[in-house]
Amino acid sequence: MKNRYCKEYRVIKGGDFVENIDEILDNEDLDLDEGDLLSPSKDRELNDIYPEANIKVEREQYSIFELNRKFGKAQVVLDPDFQREDVWKNRQKSELIESVLMGIPLPIFYLNETKEGKLVVVDGRQRLTAFFQFLKEEYRLTDLRILKALNLKKFSELDKKLQANLEDFQIIAQVIKPPTPDRIKFDIFDRVNRGGTPLNNQEMRNALYQGKSTLLLRNLSAKEVFKRVTNNSINSKRMKDRYLILRFIGFYLLKVEILKDANGELIEYKGDIDEFLGKIMDYINELTNEEIKVLEKLFEKTMRNNEIIFNDDAFRRIARSGKRQPINMLLFEALSYLFTMFEEEYCLENKEKIKSVCFELLKDEHLNKLLTNDRGRGIVVPEIMKLMDTLKERLLNDNQVENS
C-alpha cells in the first residue's frame, strides 16, 4: 500500500504559557501561563546564577566613523524588531548631531557581542541610526537652536572640520561579551530598558541570535495558514507567535534526535526553557538554506493538517460549558509534532476518524493534568510527545485493519 502517512525529513541536521495576568498584552485567546517577561524580582534563578556565572562586560570606545564602517559590513546589528520605540523624527536626529558637534557627551551605549564578533545594539539604536543616516546623506539638519547656521545642511555640506569632528566623536559603550549566559544578558537588557516597556525573553532572543533563526521565525509567523489555524488570536506585537513557533521547532528537533551541538553531541533539554531555546536559535543559524526550507515546509504541512482536522479549533482543550478554550501552548507543540507524521492526503481521507481519536485523548485525565501542571517549563513535553506517538500508531493500526 502506498505510504501516505509521512515523508522523511532527515535532511535537517539535527502548557500552558504561564504569565502574570497584567502581562498578557492583548493575547485574550491564548492560554498564557509562563512568566516569559523577565524581571529580577520574580526570576528565581538569578540569585543562584550570578555568583557563579562567567560574566564579561567591558567598557569600549568607538568612533562614529568606525561604527558606521562596521555597520556597512553588517558587523553592527540594528534590529527594529528588538527595539520597538517609535522612529525618531528629523528634529530629534538633528538635535543629536548638533550635540555631538558641540562636544556634548552622550549617555552610554549598550552592545552585545556575538560569538562571531558582531555587535548587537541593546541600547542606542535610534542614536546610531541617526548618525548612520546622516553620514549617508539621508536627511538635512533642521530646527537647530544653537548652531543655526547649519540648518538645512547635509553631511557633505558641512565644513570639513565639522565633518571630521562628527566622524571622530567617541562613543562610550558597555559591551556584553561571550561567554556571559543568556539569563544574565536578559537581566542586563531588562535593567537597561527599565524606562520603557519591559522586553520579554523572546524579544531579547531576537536580538541575541540575529540570523537565519530570526528570519525563519518572522516568515513562519506571517504564514496565512498559521494565522488561520490559530484564528488570528496570537498577537505578534510582543513576539508571542514567534515564541510559540520556536518552542515547537525546538521540541520537534529534540524529539526526532537530530539536534546536535558544535561537537556533534545530541542536545538535551534540562528544564531551562530559555537556555534550550537559545541553543535552538543558535542551531538554526548554522543550518543551510536547504535545511531551512525543509523546516519551513514541515511547519506549513503540520499547520495545514491541523487546519484540516480541527479547522480553527486547533490546539485548544475541549470546550467547557459551551465556552471555547484558548490556544494551549503544550497542545500546539504536541499536535504540531503529531501532524508532521501524516500527509495531507491521509488527513483529508480520514478527517473524522482522526478528529474522533484526538478528542478522545483530549478528554484523558492524565493528559489534562500534564497540561495543567507544567507551568510553561516544557518538562512534560517529552511525555506528551510519547502520547502523540501512541496516537499515531493507533491511527495507522486502525487504518491497516480497515484496509485488510
Coordinates of C-alpha atoms in Angstrom, one line a residue:
M1 CA 0.0 0.0 0.0
K2 CA 1.3 3.5 -0.9
N3 CA 2.8 5.3 2.1
R4 CA 0.6 8.4 2.6
Y5 CA 1.4 9.0 6.2
C6 CA 4.7 10.7 6.4
K7 CA 7.7 11.5 4.3
E8 CA 11.2 11.5 5.8
Y9 CA 12.8 14.9 6.6
R10 CA 16.2 13.7 7.7
V11 CA 17.9 16.5 5.6
I12 CA 17.6 18.6 8.7
K13 CA 20.8 18.5 10.9
G14 CA 19.9 18.0 13.5
G15 CA 1.4 24.1 28.8
D16 CA 0.2 26.4 29.4
F17 CA 2.0 29.6 28.8
V18 CA 2.5 30.9 32.3
E19 CA 2.4 34.7 32.6
N20 CA 1.1 37.3 35.0
I21 CA -2.4 38.5 34.1
D22 CA -1.2 42.1 33.7
E23 CA 1.4 40.9 31.2
I24 CA -0.9 39.1 28.8
L25 CA -0.7 42.0 26.4
D26 CA -3.8 41.6 24.3
N27 CA -3.5 37.8 23.9
E28 CA -7.0 37.2 25.0
D29 CA -7.3 33.9 23.1
L30 CA -4.0 32.3 24.1
D31 CA -3.6 30.1 27.2
L32 CA -0.8 32.1 28.8
D33 CA 0.8 30.8 31.9
E34 CA 4.6 31.2 31.6
G35 CA 6.4 34.1 33.1
D36 CA 8.2 34.9 30.0
L37 CA 8.6 38.6 30.9
L38 CA 11.8 38.6 33.0
S39 CA 12.2 40.8 36.0
P40 CA 14.9 40.2 38.7
S41 CA 12.3 40.2 41.4
K42 CA 10.4 37.2 40.1
D43 CA 13.2 35.2 38.4
R44 CA 14.0 32.6 40.9
E45 CA 17.2 31.6 39.2
L46 CA 19.1 34.9 39.1
N47 CA 20.4 34.7 42.7
D48 CA 21.8 31.3 42.0
I49 CA 23.3 32.1 38.6
Y50 CA 25.0 35.4 39.3
P51 CA 27.6 34.3 41.9
E52 CA 29.0 31.5 39.6
A53 CA 28.3 32.9 36.2
N54 CA 31.1 33.9 33.9
I55 CA 30.1 37.5 33.3
K56 CA 32.1 39.5 30.9
V57 CA 31.1 43.2 30.4
E58 CA 33.8 45.6 29.1
R59 CA 33.8 49.3 28.5
E60 CA 34.8 50.2 25.0
Q61 CA 35.2 53.3 22.8
Y62 CA 34.3 53.5 19.1
S63 CA 34.4 56.5 16.8
I64 CA 31.2 57.2 14.8
F65 CA 33.3 56.6 11.7
E66 CA 34.4 53.1 12.9
L67 CA 30.9 52.1 13.9
N68 CA 29.5 53.3 10.5
R69 CA 32.2 51.2 8.8
K70 CA 31.2 48.2 10.8
F71 CA 27.6 48.8 10.1
G72 CA 28.3 48.8 6.3
K73 CA 29.9 45.4 6.7
A74 CA 27.0 44.0 8.7
Q75 CA 29.1 43.9 11.8
V76 CA 26.7 46.2 13.7
V77 CA 23.2 44.9 14.1
L78 CA 20.3 47.4 14.4
D79 CA 17.2 45.2 14.8
P80 CA 13.9 47.1 14.6
D81 CA 12.1 44.0 15.9
F82 CA 14.1 44.2 19.1
Q83 CA 13.9 47.9 19.7
R84 CA 10.2 48.8 19.5
E85 CA 10.2 52.5 20.3
D86 CA 8.9 55.0 17.7
V87 CA 11.4 56.0 15.0
W88 CA 12.9 59.4 15.7
K89 CA 11.7 62.5 13.9
N90 CA 14.1 64.7 11.9
R91 CA 14.2 67.2 14.7
Q92 CA 15.5 64.6 17.2
K93 CA 18.1 63.4 14.8
S94 CA 19.3 66.9 14.1
E95 CA 19.5 67.8 17.8
L96 CA 21.7 64.7 18.4
I97 CA 24.1 65.8 15.6
E98 CA 24.1 69.3 17.0
S99 CA 25.0 67.9 20.4
V100 CA 27.9 66.0 19.0
L101 CA 29.2 68.9 17.0
M102 CA 29.1 71.0 20.2
G103 CA 31.1 68.3 22.0
I104 CA 28.4 67.4 24.5
P105 CA 28.9 63.9 26.0
L106 CA 26.3 61.3 25.2
P107 CA 24.7 58.7 27.5
I108 CA 26.4 55.4 27.4
F109 CA 25.5 52.8 24.8
Y110 CA 25.0 49.1 25.5
L111 CA 26.1 46.5 22.9
N112 CA 26.1 42.7 22.9
E113 CA 29.0 41.0 21.2
T114 CA 28.0 37.7 19.5
K115 CA 30.4 34.7 19.2
E116 CA 31.0 35.8 15.6
G117 CA 32.2 39.2 16.8
K118 CA 29.1 41.2 15.6
L119 CA 27.8 44.0 17.8
V120 CA 24.1 43.8 18.6
V121 CA 22.7 47.2 19.8
V122 CA 20.9 46.8 23.1
D123 CA 20.5 50.4 23.9
G124 CA 21.3 53.3 21.5
R125 CA 19.7 52.1 18.2
Q126 CA 18.0 55.3 17.5
R127 CA 21.1 57.4 18.1
L128 CA 23.3 55.1 15.9
T129 CA 20.6 55.1 13.2
A130 CA 20.6 58.9 13.2
F131 CA 24.4 59.0 12.8
F132 CA 24.5 56.4 10.0
Q133 CA 21.6 58.1 8.1
F134 CA 23.3 61.5 8.3
L135 CA 26.6 60.1 7.1
K136 CA 24.7 58.6 4.1
E137 CA 23.1 62.0 3.3
E138 CA 19.5 60.7 4.1
Y139 CA 18.3 63.9 5.8
R140 CA 19.2 67.6 6.4
L141 CA 19.6 69.2 9.7
T142 CA 16.5 71.1 10.9
D143 CA 15.3 73.1 13.9
L144 CA 18.8 73.6 15.3
R145 CA 18.5 76.1 18.2
I146 CA 22.2 76.8 18.7
L147 CA 24.2 76.0 15.6
K148 CA 21.5 77.7 13.4
A149 CA 23.9 78.3 10.5
L150 CA 23.9 74.5 9.9
N151 CA 20.1 74.3 9.4
L152 CA 19.2 72.6 6.1
K153 CA 22.7 71.2 5.6
K154 CA 23.6 67.6 4.8
F155 CA 26.8 66.0 5.9
S156 CA 28.7 66.7 2.7
E157 CA 27.7 70.4 3.0
L158 CA 29.3 70.8 6.5
D159 CA 32.7 72.4 6.9
K160 CA 35.5 69.7 6.6
K161 CA 36.5 70.3 10.2
L162 CA 32.9 69.7 11.4
Q163 CA 32.7 66.5 9.3
A164 CA 35.9 65.3 10.9
N165 CA 34.6 66.2 14.4
L166 CA 31.5 64.2 13.8
E167 CA 33.3 61.1 12.4
D168 CA 35.9 61.2 15.2
F169 CA 33.4 61.6 18.0
Q170 CA 33.9 58.8 20.5
I171 CA 31.0 56.6 21.5
I172 CA 31.4 55.0 25.0
A173 CA 29.8 51.6 25.2
Q174 CA 29.4 48.8 27.7
V175 CA 29.9 45.6 25.6
I176 CA 28.4 42.3 26.9
K177 CA 30.8 39.6 25.7
P178 CA 30.8 35.8 25.5
P179 CA 30.5 33.6 27.5
T180 CA 28.1 35.7 29.6
P181 CA 25.0 33.4 30.0
D182 CA 21.7 34.3 28.2
R183 CA 19.9 34.5 31.5
I184 CA 22.4 37.3 32.7
K185 CA 22.1 39.1 29.4
F186 CA 18.3 39.0 29.7
D187 CA 18.6 40.6 33.1
I188 CA 21.0 43.3 31.8
F189 CA 18.7 44.0 28.9
D190 CA 15.8 44.4 31.3
R191 CA 17.7 46.8 33.6
V192 CA 18.9 48.9 30.6
N193 CA 15.4 49.1 29.2
R194 CA 13.6 49.7 32.5
G195 CA 12.5 53.1 31.5
G196 CA 10.3 51.8 28.6
T197 CA 8.2 48.7 28.0
P198 CA 9.9 45.7 29.6
L199 CA 11.3 43.3 26.9
N200 CA 10.2 39.7 27.2
N201 CA 12.6 36.9 26.6
Q202 CA 11.7 36.2 23.0
E203 CA 12.3 39.8 22.1
M204 CA 15.7 39.5 23.8
R205 CA 16.5 36.2 22.0
N206 CA 15.5 38.0 18.8
A207 CA 18.4 40.4 19.4
L208 CA 20.9 37.9 20.7
Y209 CA 20.5 35.4 17.8
Q210 CA 20.1 37.5 14.7
G211 CA 20.4 35.5 11.5
K212 CA 18.6 32.6 9.8
S213 CA 16.6 31.8 13.0
T214 CA 15.1 35.3 13.4
L215 CA 14.3 35.4 9.7
L216 CA 12.7 31.9 9.8
L217 CA 10.5 32.8 12.8
R218 CA 9.4 36.0 11.2
N219 CA 8.5 34.2 8.0
L220 CA 6.6 31.4 9.7
S221 CA 4.6 33.7 11.9
A222 CA 3.5 35.6 8.8
K223 CA 2.2 32.4 7.1
E224 CA -1.5 32.7 6.3
V225 CA -2.1 29.1 7.3
F226 CA -0.7 29.7 10.7
K227 CA -2.9 32.8 11.2
R228 CA -6.0 30.8 10.0
V229 CA -5.4 27.8 12.2
T230 CA -4.8 29.9 15.2
N231 CA -7.8 32.1 14.3
N232 CA -5.6 35.2 14.2
S233 CA -5.7 35.1 18.0
I234 CA -2.0 35.2 18.8
N235 CA -0.8 38.8 18.9
S236 CA 2.5 39.3 17.0
K237 CA 3.3 42.6 18.7
R238 CA 5.3 41.0 21.6
M239 CA 6.6 38.1 19.5
K240 CA 4.3 35.6 21.3
D241 CA 3.7 34.0 17.9
R242 CA 7.4 33.5 17.3
Y243 CA 7.9 32.1 20.8
L244 CA 5.2 29.6 20.2
I245 CA 6.7 28.5 16.9
L246 CA 10.2 28.4 18.3
R247 CA 9.1 26.1 21.1
F248 CA 7.5 23.7 18.6
I249 CA 10.6 23.6 16.3
G250 CA 12.9 23.1 19.3
F251 CA 10.9 20.2 20.8
Y252 CA 10.4 18.7 17.4
L253 CA 14.1 18.7 16.7
L254 CA 14.7 17.3 20.2
K255 CA 12.2 14.5 19.7
V256 CA 13.5 13.3 16.3
E257 CA 17.0 13.3 17.7
I258 CA 18.7 15.4 15.1
L259 CA 19.5 18.4 17.4
K260 CA 23.3 18.5 17.9
D261 CA 25.8 20.9 19.3
A262 CA 29.0 22.1 17.7
N263 CA 30.8 18.9 18.9
G264 CA 28.2 16.7 17.2
E265 CA 26.6 15.7 20.6
L266 CA 22.9 15.4 20.9
I267 CA 21.5 18.4 22.7
E268 CA 19.4 17.6 25.8
Y269 CA 16.6 19.6 27.4
K270 CA 17.5 20.0 31.1
G271 CA 14.5 22.1 32.2
D272 CA 15.7 25.6 31.5
I273 CA 13.5 26.7 28.6
D274 CA 15.4 29.9 27.9
E275 CA 18.8 28.1 27.7
F276 CA 17.2 25.5 25.4
L277 CA 15.5 28.0 23.1
G278 CA 18.8 29.9 22.8
K279 CA 20.5 26.7 21.7
I280 CA 17.7 26.2 19.2
M281 CA 18.2 29.6 17.6
D282 CA 21.9 29.2 17.6
Y283 CA 21.4 25.8 15.9
I284 CA 19.1 27.2 13.2
N285 CA 21.6 29.9 12.4
E286 CA 24.0 27.2 11.3
L287 CA 21.6 25.4 9.0
T288 CA 22.0 25.6 5.3
N289 CA 19.3 27.3 3.2
E290 CA 18.1 23.9 2.1
E291 CA 17.6 22.8 5.6
I292 CA 15.8 26.0 6.5
K293 CA 13.4 25.3 3.6
V294 CA 12.7 21.8 4.9
L295 CA 11.8 23.3 8.3
E296 CA 9.5 25.8 6.6
K297 CA 7.8 23.1 4.5
L298 CA 7.4 20.9 7.6
F299 CA 5.8 23.8 9.5
E300 CA 3.4 24.6 6.7
K301 CA 2.4 20.9 6.4
T302 CA 1.5 20.4 10.0
M303 CA -0.4 23.7 10.1
R304 CA -2.4 22.6 7.1
N305 CA -3.1 19.2 8.6
N306 CA -4.2 20.7 11.9
E307 CA -6.5 23.0 9.9
I308 CA -8.0 20.1 8.0
I309 CA -8.7 18.2 11.2
F310 CA -9.7 20.9 13.6
N311 CA -10.4 24.0 11.5
D312 CA -10.0 27.0 13.8
D313 CA -10.4 24.9 17.0
A314 CA -6.9 23.5 16.7
F315 CA -4.6 23.5 19.7
R316 CA -7.4 24.1 22.2
R317 CA -8.7 22.0 25.1
I318 CA -12.3 20.7 24.8
A319 CA -14.8 23.4 25.4
R320 CA -16.2 23.7 29.0
S321 CA -19.9 24.6 29.4
G322 CA -20.0 25.6 25.8
K323 CA -17.2 28.1 26.3
R324 CA -14.4 27.9 23.7
Q325 CA -11.0 27.4 25.2
P326 CA -7.9 29.5 24.3
I327 CA -5.0 28.0 22.4
N328 CA -2.8 25.9 24.7
M329 CA 0.9 26.1 24.1
L330 CA 1.7 22.5 25.0
L331 CA -1.1 21.3 22.7
F332 CA 0.4 23.5 20.0
E333 CA 3.7 21.7 20.4
A334 CA 2.1 18.3 20.7
L335 CA -0.4 18.4 17.8
S336 CA 2.1 20.2 15.6
Y337 CA 4.5 17.3 16.2
L338 CA 1.8 14.7 15.6
F339 CA 0.8 16.1 12.2
T340 CA 4.3 16.3 10.8
M341 CA 3.9 12.5 10.6
F342 CA 0.9 12.5 8.3
E343 CA 0.5 13.6 4.7
E344 CA -2.3 16.0 3.7
E345 CA -4.0 13.3 1.6
Y346 CA -4.3 10.9 4.5
C347 CA -5.7 13.7 6.8
L348 CA -8.3 14.6 4.2
E349 CA -9.4 11.0 3.7
N350 CA -9.6 10.2 7.4
K351 CA -10.6 13.5 8.9
E352 CA -13.5 12.3 11.1
K353 CA -11.6 9.2 12.4
I354 CA -8.5 11.3 13.3
K355 CA -10.6 14.0 14.9
S356 CA -12.5 11.4 17.0
V357 CA -9.3 9.8 18.3
C358 CA -7.7 13.2 19.1
F359 CA -10.8 14.3 21.0
E360 CA -10.8 11.1 22.9
L361 CA -7.2 11.8 24.0
L362 CA -8.1 15.4 24.9
K363 CA -10.6 14.1 27.4
D364 CA -7.9 12.0 29.1
E365 CA -7.5 12.9 32.7
H366 CA -3.7 12.2 32.7
L367 CA -3.1 14.5 29.6
N368 CA -5.1 17.3 31.2
K369 CA -3.1 17.0 34.4
L370 CA 0.1 17.3 32.4
L371 CA -1.2 20.4 30.5
T372 CA -2.2 22.0 33.9
N373 CA 0.9 21.2 36.0
D374 CA 3.7 22.1 33.6
R375 CA 3.7 25.8 34.2
G376 CA 5.3 26.6 30.9
R377 CA 8.6 24.9 31.7
G378 CA 8.2 22.2 29.0
I379 CA 9.2 19.5 31.4
V380 CA 6.2 17.3 30.4
V381 CA 6.7 17.8 26.6
P382 CA 8.6 14.5 26.1
E383 CA 5.8 12.6 27.9
I384 CA 3.2 14.3 25.8
M385 CA 5.1 13.6 22.6
K386 CA 5.1 9.9 23.6
L387 CA 1.3 10.1 23.8
M388 CA 1.3 11.6 20.3
D389 CA 3.4 8.6 19.1
T390 CA 0.9 6.2 20.6
L391 CA -1.9 8.1 19.0
K392 CA -0.2 7.9 15.6
E393 CA 0.3 4.1 15.9
R394 CA -3.3 3.6 16.9
L395 CA -4.4 5.5 13.8
L396 CA -2.1 3.6 11.5
N397 CA -3.1 0.3 13.0
D398 CA -6.8 1.1 12.7
N399 CA -6.2 2.1 9.1
Q400 CA -4.5 -1.2 8.3
V401 CA -7.4 -3.2 9.9
E402 CA -9.9 -1.3 7.8
N403 CA -7.9 -1.9 4.6
S404 CA -7.2 -5.5 5.3

